[in-house]
């Protein structure tokens, strides 16, 4: 039979549709792979030994009090580590004024990942240490700066380990890690001074008003503060509950799901003025605080708090793991 033009056309149409079909089949295969990888990435395993090492290294510089050589050296180390872990780093320098009118040369250290992603989560911790030990049992030692192994270095150590994991396998979203300065220079409790507001969290107050990117916004933020003590309990911090109770419960649920219910108590804690308050108030997205709370203590924190007992002996790898693995799980579940 002789093929007419019509037949040829019909024949190619069949062939084309077959090709189209096979293409389509292949495509739907690759689409499902894509969907799968978007749905749930494997969560990296948080290494508590590594976080512990980053804490130990910070403490070895000596107290990281603004306007000291130890502080300057540690700032270099932290920015260098974030760079080594593949982040785009910005060191934001700011002159902030302390309760006693001392001008502090503050540095907020920022590491950005996946800058092309619009959806971002911000993770933060303060990196400075307190110039006083107001709550030390020895009055002679109250005017000297503390090691701040837990109060300062622990949150940063956990976030550096998270940065190291992000470099190995990227989450689906953008991540901004911010180490805030001058959080712990608040008006001391051991000398009688008239009540003064907003003397804490000076670095985050500055950043809130002058973010590293104009109009910076994240979907949400998580602040880590005092996340390394043995037997640390993290309660629902009340400002965080006020800003986004669903987010707080979601993070605590994940901690319980992973088996860290011992540390993450599903009960109300205190109202704690910390960096997350200024982040939320100035930037207008919710930032929650994972912070050790001790309901029976007079000041609400551990016995070591703002004393010379806040040393490396106060750091426990099990607590670091509970917090670090929970935060990793939260960010790798995002898409
Ligand atoms: C006050 O004591 C006002 N806020 C606790 C924030 C803090 C101090 N975190 C660590 N040190
Ligand atoms: Zn403190």
Short mmCIF file of C-alpha atoms and ligand atoms in Angstrom, two decimals:
data_model
loop_
_atom_site.label_atom_id
_atom_site.label_comp_id
_atom_site.label_asym_id
_atom_site.label_seq_id
_atom_site.Cartn_x
_atom_site.Cartn_y
_atom_site.Cartn_z
CA UNK A 1 0.00 0.00 0.00
CA UNK A 2 1.19 3.37 -0.92
CA UNK A 3 1.47 5.84 1.90
CA UNK A 4 -0.38 9.06 1.36
CA UNK A 5 0.67 12.28 2.98
CA UNK A 6 -2.25 11.81 5.32
CA UNK A 7 -0.97 8.38 6.37
CA UNK A 8 2.53 9.68 6.93
CA UNK A 9 1.16 12.46 9.07
CA UNK A 10 -1.00 10.03 11.01
CA UNK A 11 1.99 7.68 11.38
CA UNK A 12 4.26 10.37 12.72
CA UNK A 13 1.52 11.54 14.95
CA UNK A 14 1.36 8.07 16.48
CA UNK A 15 5.15 7.94 16.70
CA UNK A 16 5.22 11.43 18.18
CA UNK A 17 2.58 10.53 20.71
CA UNK A 18 4.52 7.39 21.62
CA UNK A 19 7.65 9.48 22.05
CA UNK A 20 5.70 12.02 23.98
CA UNK A 21 4.32 9.27 26.12
CA UNK A 22 7.70 7.78 26.85
CA UNK A 23 9.06 11.27 27.55
CA UNK A 24 6.12 11.98 29.76
CA UNK A 25 6.69 8.74 31.61
CA UNK A 26 10.32 9.62 32.23
CA UNK A 27 9.37 13.11 33.28
CA UNK A 28 6.83 11.98 35.81
CA UNK A 29 9.55 9.70 37.18
CA UNK A 30 11.95 12.59 37.67
CA UNK A 31 9.16 14.75 39.07
CA UNK A 32 8.46 12.19 41.75
CA UNK A 33 12.17 12.09 42.68
CA UNK A 34 12.10 15.86 42.95
CA UNK A 35 9.01 15.78 45.11
CA UNK A 36 10.62 13.16 47.30
CA UNK A 37 13.80 15.19 47.89
CA UNK A 38 11.69 18.29 48.61
CA UNK A 39 9.42 16.44 50.99
CA UNK A 40 11.93 15.32 53.57
CA UNK A 41 15.67 15.61 53.52
CA UNK A 42 17.62 13.29 55.79
CA UNK A 43 18.54 15.22 58.93
CA UNK A 44 22.28 15.28 59.64
CA UNK A 45 23.51 13.73 62.87
CA UNK A 46 24.55 16.44 65.34
CA UNK A 47 27.98 15.75 66.80
CA UNK A 48 28.12 16.86 70.45
CA UNK A 49 31.90 16.28 70.68
CA UNK A 50 32.34 18.80 67.92
CA UNK A 51 30.03 21.37 69.62
CA UNK A 52 31.90 20.81 72.89
CA UNK A 53 35.19 21.56 71.14
CA UNK A 54 33.84 24.89 69.78
CA UNK A 55 32.75 25.84 73.31
CA UNK A 56 36.11 24.89 74.79
CA UNK A 57 37.92 26.94 72.14
CA UNK A 58 35.84 30.05 72.92
CA UNK A 59 36.42 29.68 76.67
CA UNK A 60 40.19 29.29 76.08
CA UNK A 61 40.33 32.88 74.76
CA UNK A 62 39.39 34.06 78.26
CA UNK A 63 36.26 36.10 79.09
CA UNK A 64 34.85 37.65 75.88
CA UNK A 65 34.00 41.06 77.32
CA UNK A 66 33.54 43.86 74.75
CA UNK A 67 36.52 46.25 74.41
CA UNK A 68 39.08 43.59 75.43
CA UNK A 69 41.75 41.77 73.38
CA UNK A 70 40.17 38.38 74.26
CA UNK A 71 36.87 39.56 72.78
CA UNK A 72 38.58 40.76 69.58
CA UNK A 73 40.47 37.47 69.17
CA UNK A 74 37.33 35.40 69.66
CA UNK A 75 35.41 37.51 67.11
CA UNK A 76 38.06 36.63 64.53
CA UNK A 77 37.81 32.96 65.43
CA UNK A 78 34.01 32.90 65.12
CA UNK A 79 33.91 34.72 61.76
CA UNK A 80 36.70 32.41 60.52
CA UNK A 81 34.81 29.27 61.56
CA UNK A 82 31.61 30.39 59.80
CA UNK A 83 33.69 31.08 56.65
CA UNK A 84 35.39 27.70 56.95
CA UNK A 85 31.92 26.12 57.07
CA UNK A 86 30.97 27.81 53.81
CA UNK A 87 28.79 30.68 55.04
CA UNK A 88 28.68 34.17 53.51
CA UNK A 89 29.91 36.14 56.49
CA UNK A 90 29.18 39.70 57.54
CA UNK A 91 30.68 41.22 60.68
CA UNK A 92 28.46 44.10 61.70
CA UNK A 93 30.36 46.62 63.85
CA UNK A 94 28.42 48.91 66.15
CA UNK A 95 29.12 51.38 68.93
CA UNK A 96 26.54 50.68 71.62
CA UNK A 97 26.17 52.48 74.94
CA UNK A 98 26.15 50.44 78.14
CA UNK A 99 24.18 51.13 81.38
CA UNK A 100 27.20 53.09 82.75
CA UNK A 101 27.67 55.03 79.48
CA UNK A 102 30.70 53.00 78.43
CA UNK A 103 30.80 52.83 74.62
CA UNK A 104 31.15 49.19 73.64
CA UNK A 105 32.72 48.29 70.31
CA UNK A 106 30.29 45.52 69.49
CA UNK A 107 30.44 42.99 66.67
CA UNK A 108 27.44 40.99 65.50
CA UNK A 109 28.75 38.06 63.48
CA UNK A 110 26.45 36.80 60.73
CA UNK A 111 26.76 33.66 58.58
CA UNK A 112 24.34 33.29 55.67
CA UNK A 113 23.46 30.08 53.79
CA UNK A 114 21.45 29.63 50.58
CA UNK A 115 21.22 33.36 49.87
CA UNK A 116 19.05 32.65 46.79
CA UNK A 117 16.24 31.29 49.00
CA UNK A 118 13.48 33.64 49.99
CA UNK A 119 12.22 31.45 52.81
CA UNK A 120 14.71 31.82 55.67
CA UNK A 121 15.09 30.70 59.26
CA UNK A 122 17.29 32.65 61.62
CA UNK A 123 19.29 30.89 64.35
CA UNK A 124 21.01 33.01 66.99
CA UNK A 125 22.94 33.08 70.25
CA UNK A 126 24.97 35.69 72.11
CA UNK A 127 28.74 35.28 72.03
CA UNK A 128 29.92 37.88 74.58
CA UNK A 129 30.40 37.10 78.26
CA UNK A 130 29.44 38.96 81.38
CA UNK A 131 32.01 41.42 82.81
CA UNK A 132 30.77 40.69 86.36
CA UNK A 133 29.93 37.70 88.51
CA UNK A 134 27.09 39.46 90.37
CA UNK A 135 25.75 36.22 91.81
CA UNK A 136 29.06 34.70 92.94
CA UNK A 137 29.01 33.58 96.58
CA UNK A 138 32.36 35.34 97.13
CA UNK A 139 31.75 39.13 97.17
CA UNK A 140 35.45 39.68 96.37
CA UNK A 141 35.02 38.04 93.00
CA UNK A 142 31.83 39.77 91.90
CA UNK A 143 33.57 42.46 89.89
CA UNK A 144 35.58 40.06 87.74
CA UNK A 145 34.45 38.64 84.37
CA UNK A 146 33.24 35.07 84.01
CA UNK A 147 34.26 32.22 81.66
CA UNK A 148 30.69 32.01 80.35
CA UNK A 149 31.04 28.43 79.13
CA UNK A 150 27.29 27.94 79.30
CA UNK A 151 26.20 31.59 79.32
CA UNK A 152 27.45 32.57 75.92
CA UNK A 153 29.70 29.88 74.48
CA UNK A 154 27.20 26.98 74.56
CA UNK A 155 24.65 28.44 72.12
CA UNK A 156 27.43 29.50 69.77
CA UNK A 157 29.08 26.06 69.96
CA UNK A 158 25.80 24.35 69.02
CA UNK A 159 25.28 26.75 66.11
CA UNK A 160 28.84 26.25 64.81
CA UNK A 161 28.21 22.51 64.72
CA UNK A 162 24.94 23.18 62.87
CA UNK A 163 26.91 25.36 60.40
CA UNK A 164 29.36 22.50 59.84
CA UNK A 165 26.46 20.14 59.11
CA UNK A 166 24.80 22.62 56.74
CA UNK A 167 27.99 22.80 54.69
CA UNK A 168 27.90 19.01 54.24
CA UNK A 169 24.24 18.90 53.13
CA UNK A 170 22.09 21.95 52.57
CA UNK A 171 18.53 22.23 53.89
CA UNK A 172 15.78 23.37 51.46
CA UNK A 173 15.57 26.83 53.00
CA UNK A 174 17.92 29.74 53.64
CA UNK A 175 19.57 29.88 57.06
CA UNK A 176 21.05 32.91 58.80
CA UNK A 177 23.17 32.27 61.86
CA UNK A 178 23.70 35.37 64.01
CA UNK A 179 26.06 35.63 66.96
CA UNK A 180 24.91 38.71 68.87
CA UNK A 181 27.34 40.76 70.89
CA UNK A 182 26.89 42.75 74.11
CA UNK A 183 23.94 40.74 75.38
CA UNK A 184 25.38 40.24 78.85
CA UNK A 185 26.57 43.74 79.77
CA UNK A 186 23.27 44.48 81.52
CA UNK A 187 23.14 46.55 84.68
CA UNK A 188 24.66 44.51 87.51
CA UNK A 189 22.62 43.27 90.47
CA UNK A 190 25.33 43.43 93.16
CA UNK A 191 25.61 47.21 93.33
CA UNK A 192 22.64 49.45 94.02
CA UNK A 193 21.76 51.41 90.93
CA UNK A 194 18.51 53.07 89.91
CA UNK A 195 16.36 50.83 87.74
CA UNK A 196 17.20 51.24 84.05
CA UNK A 197 15.45 49.62 81.07
CA UNK A 198 16.98 48.00 77.98
CA UNK A 199 20.52 47.60 79.31
CA UNK A 200 20.72 43.96 78.11
CA UNK A 201 20.91 42.60 74.58
CA UNK A 202 22.59 45.70 73.14
CA UNK A 203 23.90 43.87 70.06
CA UNK A 204 20.49 42.53 69.06
CA UNK A 205 18.87 45.90 69.78
CA UNK A 206 21.30 47.49 67.32
CA UNK A 207 20.81 44.74 64.72
CA UNK A 208 17.02 44.93 65.10
CA UNK A 209 17.15 48.61 64.16
CA UNK A 210 19.93 48.12 61.57
CA UNK A 211 19.65 44.64 60.08
CA UNK A 212 22.54 43.35 57.93
CA UNK A 213 20.14 43.26 54.93
CA UNK A 214 17.61 46.11 54.55
CA UNK A 215 14.14 44.98 55.65
CA UNK A 216 15.52 41.59 56.71
CA UNK A 217 12.83 39.07 57.56
CA UNK A 218 12.89 35.39 58.34
CA UNK A 219 9.94 33.02 58.64
CA UNK A 220 10.93 32.63 62.26
CA UNK A 221 13.95 32.66 64.53
CA UNK A 222 15.29 30.39 67.27
CA UNK A 223 17.57 31.78 69.98
CA UNK A 224 19.77 29.43 71.99
CA UNK A 225 20.89 30.62 75.42
CA UNK A 226 22.47 28.45 78.14
CA UNK A 227 21.94 25.19 76.32
CA UNK A 228 24.83 23.13 77.74
CA UNK A 229 24.43 22.59 81.49
CA UNK A 230 23.88 19.10 82.88
CA UNK A 231 20.22 18.56 83.86
CA UNK A 232 19.12 21.70 82.04
CA UNK A 233 15.37 22.07 81.59
CA UNK A 234 13.90 24.14 78.82
CA UNK A 235 10.41 25.41 79.61
CA UNK A 236 7.97 27.34 77.42
CA UNK A 237 9.50 30.82 77.70
CA UNK A 238 6.65 33.28 78.04
CA UNK A 239 7.62 35.97 75.50
CA UNK A 240 8.11 33.17 72.97
CA UNK A 241 4.64 31.82 73.82
CA UNK A 242 3.23 35.30 73.38
CA UNK A 243 4.88 35.68 69.94
CA UNK A 244 4.18 32.23 68.47
CA UNK A 245 2.81 29.50 70.75
CA UNK A 246 2.38 27.13 67.78
CA UNK A 247 6.06 27.38 66.93
CA UNK A 248 7.13 26.79 70.54
CA UNK A 249 4.90 23.70 70.81
CA UNK A 250 6.09 22.45 67.40
CA UNK A 251 9.77 22.62 68.46
CA UNK A 252 9.05 20.99 71.85
CA UNK A 253 7.03 18.25 70.10
CA UNK A 254 9.98 17.48 67.83
CA UNK A 255 12.30 17.33 70.86
CA UNK A 256 9.93 14.81 72.48
CA UNK A 257 9.61 12.82 69.25
CA UNK A 258 13.41 12.51 69.12
CA UNK A 259 13.53 11.34 72.74
CA UNK A 260 14.67 14.55 74.44
CA UNK A 261 11.56 15.07 76.57
CA UNK A 262 13.74 14.97 79.69
CA UNK A 263 15.18 18.39 78.82
CA UNK A 264 12.19 19.96 77.03
CA UNK A 265 9.45 20.50 79.63
CA UNK A 266 5.98 21.17 78.30
CA UNK A 267 5.22 23.63 81.11
CA UNK A 268 5.27 27.40 81.32
CA UNK A 269 8.54 29.06 82.32
CA UNK A 270 9.38 32.70 82.99
CA UNK A 271 9.28 35.92 81.00
CA UNK A 272 12.93 36.34 80.03
CA UNK A 273 14.24 39.50 78.42
CA UNK A 274 16.72 38.16 75.91
CA UNK A 275 17.84 38.79 72.31
CA UNK A 276 14.66 37.20 70.90
CA UNK A 277 12.53 40.01 72.35
CA UNK A 278 14.36 42.68 70.33
CA UNK A 279 14.50 40.51 67.21
CA UNK A 280 10.73 40.01 67.32
CA UNK A 281 9.81 43.56 68.31
CA UNK A 282 12.04 45.29 65.75
CA UNK A 283 12.00 42.87 62.82
CA UNK A 284 8.41 41.77 63.15
CA UNK A 285 8.80 38.01 62.85
CA UNK A 286 8.60 35.59 65.79
CA UNK A 287 11.80 34.51 67.47
CA UNK A 288 11.59 31.94 70.27
CA UNK A 289 14.10 31.29 73.05
CA UNK A 290 15.41 27.88 74.06
CA UNK A 291 16.86 28.83 77.44
CA UNK A 292 17.54 26.90 80.62
CA UNK A 293 15.02 27.79 83.29
CA UNK A 294 15.06 26.78 86.96
CA UNK A 295 11.68 27.54 88.55
CA UNK A 296 13.03 27.09 92.09
CA UNK A 297 16.01 29.44 91.75
CA UNK A 298 15.59 32.99 93.01
CA UNK A 299 16.80 34.43 89.68
CA UNK A 300 15.27 31.68 87.54
CA UNK A 301 18.49 30.19 86.20
CA UNK A 302 21.02 27.57 87.26
CA UNK A 303 23.18 28.02 90.39
CA UNK A 304 26.21 28.72 88.19
CA UNK A 305 24.45 31.71 86.57
CA UNK A 306 26.61 34.85 86.57
CA UNK A 307 29.14 33.19 88.90
CA UNK A 308 32.65 31.83 88.46
CA UNK A 309 31.17 28.32 88.36
CA UNK A 310 30.13 28.83 84.74
CA UNK A 311 33.16 26.92 83.44
CA UNK A 312 33.70 23.95 81.11
CA UNK A 313 32.76 21.71 84.07
CA UNK A 314 29.28 23.13 83.56
CA UNK A 315 29.01 21.72 80.02
CA UNK A 316 27.31 18.42 79.26
CA UNK A 317 27.38 16.75 75.84
CA UNK A 318 23.96 15.12 76.35
CA UNK A 319 22.32 18.52 76.72
CA UNK A 320 24.15 19.90 73.68
CA UNK A 321 22.99 16.89 71.64
CA UNK A 322 19.35 17.30 72.71
CA UNK A 323 19.27 20.94 71.63
CA UNK A 324 21.43 20.62 68.51
CA UNK A 325 19.61 17.57 67.11
CA UNK A 326 16.20 19.17 67.76
CA UNK A 327 17.12 22.38 65.93
CA UNK A 328 18.61 20.43 63.00
CA UNK A 329 15.41 18.38 62.73
CA UNK A 330 13.32 21.56 62.68
CA UNK A 331 15.30 23.15 59.83
CA UNK A 332 15.67 20.01 57.68
CA UNK A 333 11.91 19.41 57.82
CA UNK A 334 11.30 22.78 56.18
CA UNK A 335 10.78 23.08 52.44
C1 LIG B 1 17.90 39.16 82.31
O1 LIG B 1 18.48 38.73 83.26
C2 LIG B 1 17.22 40.47 82.26
N1 LIG B 1 17.85 38.47 81.16
C3 LIG B 1 18.51 37.22 81.02
C4 LIG B 1 19.18 37.17 79.73
C5 LIG B 1 20.50 36.54 79.85
C6 LIG B 1 21.53 36.93 80.64
N2 LIG B 1 20.89 35.49 79.19
C7 LIG B 1 22.10 35.22 79.54
N3 LIG B 1 22.51 36.08 80.41
ZN1 LIG B 2 24.26 36.10 81.26
#
